[in-house]
Steps between C-alpha positions, in 0.01 A plus 500: 500500500175562689212659309246737657132552420358849555153630567327736259581859600150643548638816656664590171163508328330700774733801513435678170746286311775600746741271678626640829785277615505397864807516722581134435384465139750481215280444193144431384389292202167447324364380167365751250212267418370538853479876448263490201217744562668641808748748356279799417733781609860592467760253616710648782850370582589624855817690573800284581363208298528370148251299294593216268262366234586141408364330191670175426873566501468874444513751785394861474582743778274779619642779713318656792216743435165513315440298186190557283304183468391564142847548364628235737254237378540610139862408525432190709162394360632168397563418867132432558514241224816352662397282795853529642518876515626614841584820687773516769548805722822510707680737735788703369673521839649202679283327759658380829454132581559389860662169593536352849738203530515328840713196414832668410813379680855637507835322487515467879152343500325805632143541383402827334175664412539696176249761390558654156301732279582465128388741229369345177312624195353353181772464237419260216125510435491175303673299772287666765193409292607135468543459877225718647234579240311171501175648623394863551597647834769694689857410586573583867816476705366304796312231310689449174841667491606414855416133468639474148832675569560363851687178396759688294548768764527239775762304306708811434482615864596151620795485262619840622454452878608136536878559442513804732500533876237686696738781600590563135134524403390722788819707518435730202143489369581745220769274356276197553214670315727596209650151475161331524361736236788407271437130565129538422581705193724221376292193583139606544495741207483208256209351689326839505563542127336165428185637666517825305609705804786746545697506829580850633691413817434459873312782665535377860678213674475387862692219666401366840676227689249246614655236727383151430368260756837320507683831549262599776542161665882521473494854636275391784731208578804729493330752728393220732855361509637848566250553778587162651872576476447841656283352772765233564773765515291710735432196717872412509589857585238507773633170633856634498386814676318293761806281553721807523262656747498182708881495493516859615245435770702199613815710519319765697352240737838336553666831582444631852574862406517704186877510527513119495293492184720765344810298587345203322497700176129576487526878507351564155243226540389628838474854368300383198277288719449784745424738214260244352330460834473877537364533147245226559401659827457835329307333217270325746446823686436681173259227386321514833479877478380477140235247597395714793494812284305316231250384757481851640460640149221253426333584826539872438373462144200306624439760768531765232242324284267459796541864597430616144195274485380630836542862390320443172231292670432771754490768232270301272281394792458858621429620147250221436328565832466871425366432151256239625365740761456779248348272236268343755377841609447609140318176425267554793427851381440377145264227618309750714474735205380218271236402752398862528464522121291182499274644768468825307418309184235305687347819640500651150309200371256534787463873432405430143204300623357790698171641373554851624701686242637764734604249759645274233692793350639607837597147592661445163690825534623410847604152396682634197691742721592212730603297194719788386655512847559123490660529158715784631603279791577228245728734313659609826560137591665438164720802551576381851591160360732661245653710776532184705689337215730799483546491877566128479768563240647773717486277806658217302776734389553621857498142626757400240715799592477413868577136427792605280627730775472223758670256263774754434549551873509126555747459211718772649498326836577168332781654295645657813490161667670342200763773499557434868530127430742563214708728720501235769601239243776724369617563854508129571692441177750770596536350846553156349759643260674679787501180705643308206765767451577494871531122492741525209702768679511288816608198298769705325618643833509150649699377203740795530548434872553132434753573226675750728513244781634237264761745370604596853515134597719424200726795582520390865581145390771629267640725774491216750674269257760771436560543872522125551748473214704782653490336842606171346784676319609678818477177696726326251772768534776460767491725804813688403338601167198628689736677739654695216156636394406673827649802670307534829702384811200323655435293188873422465515373862181294444642346184835428675320329787287299258807401298695411814210294631460323166875419486522374857196280457703305245825488716604228737585579868873472424471755222304728729774473771770565241309801371458630855872455580591677178273798558761702704755460224260581218419840373132510412380776276383821649128556498368766274351798667740530796468157675806355686669156457492230769768512781839333460523340843414139585209595726325671213565199273370260766186713544439501127550123486256442786242730343528322167476157667193610702321652202545200268198312637272804504604604150438147373145511635431849371673463166184543293381805694847658493537446128150638435577809713827555317329464162233753600774745607677446169179552298425823692835656408611650170770273359773630285557365156689177459734684267641685808603173672856511369541866593372445855720189543808692380421776746482247784829338389680836484369593843649188662845505331667722760348839418444717809142525610308813426449755776227390730514162337576152628793426731828360364548127501668360811869391493572129485606315810880472559490118535322445162698569184333738262311349209662560163307745285429404141635725230264781409356442154440775256120471560402306813256217451177504696487122553768238571482125480516308826804264526246229567385559138130465576391862539588865442519768766544876515853631441508751785811605691529322837298189405684196636237231450253410229159644569326190357686201646739654765818367335808724546556717194884519543 
């Protein structure tokens, strides 16, 4: 346990036997033997203190207030004979003791700076005497108590903070203060009691996190790594953006038109690139305008400063010139007056030397009058100088007002110019915004037109495919099926000619001759719409045969054009539904089974020749069939009354 030596408290003896405790003093101690011959008045114990008289192992307490020395020393007279008689004066209230601990660490190895203020007081006088009262002096907090109590307080604070994390300590300072007070009350109270002190709790507690050098280095390394990672990510992103931009530029350079680039799938990229280019262009223009405006503002500010300096310089120069002129004139007048007074004084001295009394008196009187006039002029000059000062102040005020008016006018002109510039800038911004909006509208309109064209092209392609499919379907149908779907006589004749030409192109010459010889005996169907059947005589049959034979070559050469013309005529007409095929075929079959023709209709079939036996008629079925199978077995032909030969191969049907 460290022991302390104290200096003799001279201030106790020099204050009328009074001890006035300082802000950091807990107790004072002195020997009674040192006070022999000093105590001549009453002994005063200050308020808030208590005196203790120690003689050997006995302690007598004196409360605060006045104590008569006579009665006091009568009761304690033996103390002067006791060389170990002592007096201790202590505070009644607790004294705060401050501690600052910089080496405290938490569980997560975070360094803390703990500042605590503990309240202690003198408890056991004998123990306090054994530790502190080795030599007369005072017990202070900074020198004795702080250094003596610091090890125990430091150990308790370390034991409390080491198992806890920093967040737990700094989270709730009230709970931390209460817990630390309880820990000090349990552990440090014994140490305080050994020193004769009582512990009254913690008055204030402050915890500050103080990063160590290692923590700062680790934090710096982490920040540096984060910055490097961020810089690397930014560099990679910039590189990717540059590569993407190069790719887009390559696509644009490879495409001859915008439509080509759009067909290559770069629509979004091109739009983004164009928008980026437009934004950069606007930014460059804005930066250029800002730089120009900044330069103009600097120039205008400098011109403003120069103009203000010129105005003030002119005003001050004019004022100084006017004052100098007035002061110079007054100075000339004052010098003239001083010279005049000197001359008058010299003449007075000369007049005093005159022997004639009358002449001397007259001269002295005249010179005195002149001196009075000179003094009056002196006073007038002083008044003129004062008036000049007032005029100078007035002129200075007027000059400042004029300068302020000119500055105000210049500021108004400059503000008007700035307002004009701001209006121009706002107008340019509005124009730029309108142009950007117009560009967007044009781009949207172009996209709408492009989408409309693409939609129309798709619809046209679908319609064309539909027409081609219909033409292919119609081309795959036999001519007699197509014949049943039209009702105009011209189209029926065209289809019959086309069917007849197609059949005869596949027939041999013998079949053609047989067909021609059989034409008079056959009964072809009547034409719809009032047409008449071919003639029954041989001349008509021979003419038909010759016409067919002559047209075979021409029809073979013009087959493609004829078929195309027929297909166009079929596409131009309104076809009936395929569901009406059976009904139309039944109507044709009923018309050619011997029913009389309608009035104004086709002529009756011609009678067979007398030399040729009539062809047997097949039995009439319940519902006639539209098609019959050729005896050749290779094709089907139309089951119409009067047909003698197959329309596909020319083989006789019966």
